[in-house]
Amino acid sequence: MRRSPAGFRPVVVAAAAAGLAGCDGPLSTLDPAGPAAATIAGLWWAMMSGGIVLLTIVMALLAWAFLRPGAGRTTSPRVWLAGGGLVLPAVVLTPLLLAGLWAGERLLARPGVPGIVRVDVTARQWQWDFVYPDATPAVSTNVLHIPVGRPVDVHVTSADVIHSFWVPRLAGKIDAIPGHVTVVRLAADRPGVFHGVCAEFCGTAHAHMGFTVEAHAADAYEDRLRRLGRNTR
Amino acid sequence: MTQAARITPPRALLLLVAGFVVWSSAFVWLYGGLSVGCAFGWDRITLAGTSALRLGLLLIWLVHVAALGWLLAYSRAVRQAGRSPPFVTTAATALTVVALIATVWTGLAIPATTLCI
Amino acid sequence: MQQMSDQPSAPASAVALHKQLEAVWGTPPGLGRLASVNHTIVGRRFIVTAFVFFAIGGLLAMLIRTQLATPRSAFLGPEIYNQIFTMHGTVMMFLFAIPMFEGLAFYLLPKLLGARDMAFPRMSAYGYWCYLFGGSILVVGLALGVAPDGGWFMYTPLSSKTYTPGINADLWLIGVTFVEISALSAAVEIIVTVLKLRAPGMSLDKMPLLAWYLLVTAFMMLFGFPPLIVGSILLEVERAFGLPFFDPTRGGDPLLWQHLFWLFGHPEVYIIFLPAAGMVTTILPVFAGREIIGYTWIVVSIVALAFLSFGLWVHHMFTVGIPHLALAFFSSASTAVAVPTAVQIFAWLGTLAAGRPRLTVPMLFLLGFFFVFVAGGLTGVMLAIVPFDWQVHDTHFVVAHLHYVLVGGFVFPMMAAAYYWLPHFTGRSTRHGFGVTVFWLIFAGFNLTFLVMHWTGLVGMPRRVYTYGTETGWEWLNLISSFGSFLMAIGFALFAIDVLMQWRYGRRTRRNPWRAETLEWAMAVPAPSYNFASLPAVSSRAPLATEPQLPAHLAAGRGYLPFVRDGRMETLAVGLVTGQIEQVVRLPNRTLLPLITAIATGVFFVSVLFKLYVPALVGAAATLAMFLLWTRTTGDLQDRGAMPIGRGESAAPHTEAMAPPALWAMALTLAADATAFASLAFGLVFLWVVAPNWPPPALLAVDPAATVVAVVGFVGAALVGRISVRPAVIAVPRLRDRVLIGVAAAHVAALAGLGTTMLEVPDPTRHAYPAATMMVLLYAAFHAALGIVFALYGVWRSRAGFVSPARSLDLRIGAMWHAATAAIGAVSLLLVHGLPVVMT
Ligand code: HEM
Ligand SMILES: [Cu+2]
Ligand SMILES: [Cu+2]
């Protein structure tokens, strides 16, 4: 990330924010490294563009009312109410809702997909314990190992309060709730280290409940799990 | 139907909200039915080519849509017969239409989405 | 002895009339003000107190932003930071937004509707004291460093005893529940006032839109708050007595808390938005110079919005692992609410476009509202899209969104309202210049703070973290947000100064400075204690446009009730739809009872807080006794028949009316009661269906004898209760007393049956099943116990001479309670004995 000394003039600062912030960052949802995060980032860019257009339309109408007083005198109220209040939202919301549901369906942890890897996660104040049922007795704490390119179903629960498992560059979050097991499916496109955080407030060390996800190529992954198993034995 | 009978205050207000009361009922039954159905595994019972749970939910949905259709006809009849002040009957009819659309909208996903995951 | 005259006449001059009215309606200065029940005074108190809490909440926000301005800041530690953000949210939602709207509603409603006060002035005062005391409990906790620290939605198990052993969570549960009493009583009062206490001729379709907004909001409160109250009681019982409703290891479920909280929490945000939208709808047409377009459209929209907003709560729970189809239901309802909101936005836009808008200070704030609220609404629709929410839920994107809608949808309209109604409050005109500076500071500061915060969330910053590292890339974004928030704070400080200056040094204003057309401007400003020297007859939605001379006519006593009858405080009630004159409502005079009752209630809550259950019982009993004392001055000892009300018309006193305000209040209270019971029943069913570690180790065995006794008791109470209101029975004093004693006996039987059943419930601390079963039975038993009080109260009123065939209100209210108790009792027994059969 670039840094530049910016004065405290609002305009400068705002402009700098746009330029500086960028989309990258170890926890950025807008720098996806997996199909789920990429799908959602796509949704965001589409919605953001649409939102800006709609906000501009409303503001333009408002400006028009002030700059050309009385210009709308001849427009029938129905045009405003039915056009702006019913037709416009219907045209915008219908495709949006359908797109959202469709994307949601694709991201679900549906069984029957070949090559799924399973990990069991237990969150507790304030650490993450990972168990690899396919390679028992491998376990790890605060570091999750996954193979690149394969869907990983993360089964999450909690040993105490509610936490939330979130690796922004790979997928959306899922809550870790005591007494329940919840599942999120994620996958990494490329090898690397991805950061995760606890997203649900869980007490004094909530801010420090981070973890990392290490995505390995197939061989390296097997190797890594074997070593983990040896360590626990 | 007693043609001339006027619809008096508390009932007139009920007419105003009746449509959305049906919507609320649809919502509660759909969400409640889905939760109970998933808890009891009704999604795994196959019936007429789809799951029993989905059929049940479709039924709940259609019953409510039909009820709203009837209510719409009724409130229009009340309006035409002038049995309540025009403002109340106009608003009631409009609200019933809106509730009908909202109920259809709420159930749109029933035929398509995954049931219990 | 005072002479009873039923033929009062208007005094000779407007000044004499004013003096007469002021003598009975006015509040004396000094300590006497503690006894005030006048809506203008109580409304002002709510507003000022809410503003003080806003300042406290704002101060906390500044602390938050100072801490987050830089990475690894050492300014606050996590223990303190957690208290601060929790209290910031809690104060803003419960102690600022809701009470601020209540205050404005109390102040404005009677004036808008052409009445002299709210329907139950003593309840307004009681509600105020409950609010003040409950809020003070929370603030004292903060000052002592033991404030709640689990976030404003207090998720269990974090807020359960195991993980929050201290008093922090109890403070939240007790303080907030105490404040909720005022919200519920305000809801009942607002509904009854709007439905009944309107000016003659004001039919439903002639009501000002603000009254519609407040009516709908109040209904939402009536159904929205009970789930939270029930949830809070359950959590407090779990914390204090170990009944495990939310503890998964013993058959409870943390998700039950989330459902109960958000069943309240989502409607809550619309409860905050709707009154503000009502103010926009009131103020905007005045400065657009034309009537609002789409009156009926707006009414239809807000009713639809009210319902739909109850179908959204799970969108706060999209990440708890609920099936996708269920998420789809809530996602579609969440997108659907955008439609009625859009209708309102375009009604406002169309009104502006068709008029000739004036850029005054209130208008400036409305423009700010447009930008900020529409932007917040758009991000709201985005959050309704499930996969997107999976990413940004619980991040600063949500913090940004919620401030766009809350500040945009509430604070900006409130600022507009403040500048608009300030002349009404103070009698002084506002100046233009300073307000513009205030606006730009707040508007720029706000957007600087929260616009970038969307991005902070998108690049991964979770909410409620007290610190972050430099590797995250969040430093600049946070610094900008903090800088903007200080600009905004300066803006609010200047606003406070501006208001104070105008109040102290402003020029006297003329009546109706904005040339508005609604009734609140048909009086002198600041408003006299009785509002209108005589009550208007209304024939249009814009009374002051139709009849510009109206204020003068009313002051001269040419409207209704232009006199004081026997030193009584009177106003008119009308037919709910038609607006035809129906009753003369006699309102209670100033009294210290609301304050004393609130103190008794406070004793109850504070004792529960410190787990002193004997004093708690004393406090509860004292509260009940005080409420019974209130009734000594209500009602009438004689039948009066129709009384003259001026302009050659007459109407019956409310004591002899078919549906007096108190009867409506009872019906509405029972609706809230039924909602609370439904929430509890939902809890029991939810635990059976969803919770882990079920079925329970031991079930409650059916005891046929106890069940039969309870059923007979409940059915008997309802039936005999109905008999007690038969005209033939009421006409015979001895008979009616006996029948009422019979009702009490039936409740005793019900209690005995329930009590025996409760003794047979397995140990309720072992599992959520016996715990929830016990609560359902207790709920029914509580109703039976109060049923005894209602029946005996009837006997007391009857013996004291307040009851006659014409004056049967007290007995009819009792009969409603008995019927409701029977229904709740029957459903309780059915649930308690039926669920085990169905579910195992
Ligand atoms: C005056 C300017 C305000 C500023 C600078 C401000 C700032 C903030 C910030 C930074 C947070 C996030 C805290 C965190 O997650 O760690 C927050 C949370 C919150 N704010 Fe504000 N806020 C302001 C006004 C308001 C108003 C007017 C309301 C409501 C009417 C409000 C309601 C809330 C709520 C409900 C939360 C969530 C608290 C929680 O997470 O438990 N805020 N605010
Ligand atoms: Cu955590
Ligand atoms: Cu956490």
CSV table of N, CA, C and O in Angstrom, one decimal, chain A residues 33 88 100 137 182:
chain,number,residue,atom,x,y,z
A,33,ALA,N,-9.3,-14.5,-3.2
A,33,ALA,CA,-8.3,-15.5,-3.6
A,33,ALA,C,-9.0,-16.8,-3.7
A,33,ALA,O,-8.4,-17.9,-3.6
A,88,LEU,N,-39.7,1.7,-10.4
A,88,LEU,CA,-38.2,1.7,-10.2
A,88,LEU,C,-37.7,0.6,-9.3
A,88,LEU,O,-36.8,-0.1,-9.6
A,100,GLY,N,-28.9,-12.6,-6.1
A,100,GLY,CA,-28.4,-12.9,-4.7
A,100,GLY,C,-28.7,-14.4,-4.3
A,100,GLY,O,-27.9,-15.1,-3.8
A,137,PRO,N,-4.6,-38.4,13.4
A,137,PRO,CA,-5.0,-37.5,14.5
A,137,PRO,C,-4.4,-36.1,14.3
A,137,PRO,O,-4.1,-35.5,15.2
A,182,THR,N,-22.1,-25.4,12.4
A,182,THR,CA,-22.4,-24.7,11.2
A,182,THR,C,-21.3,-25.0,10.2
A,182,THR,O,-20.2,-25.3,10.5
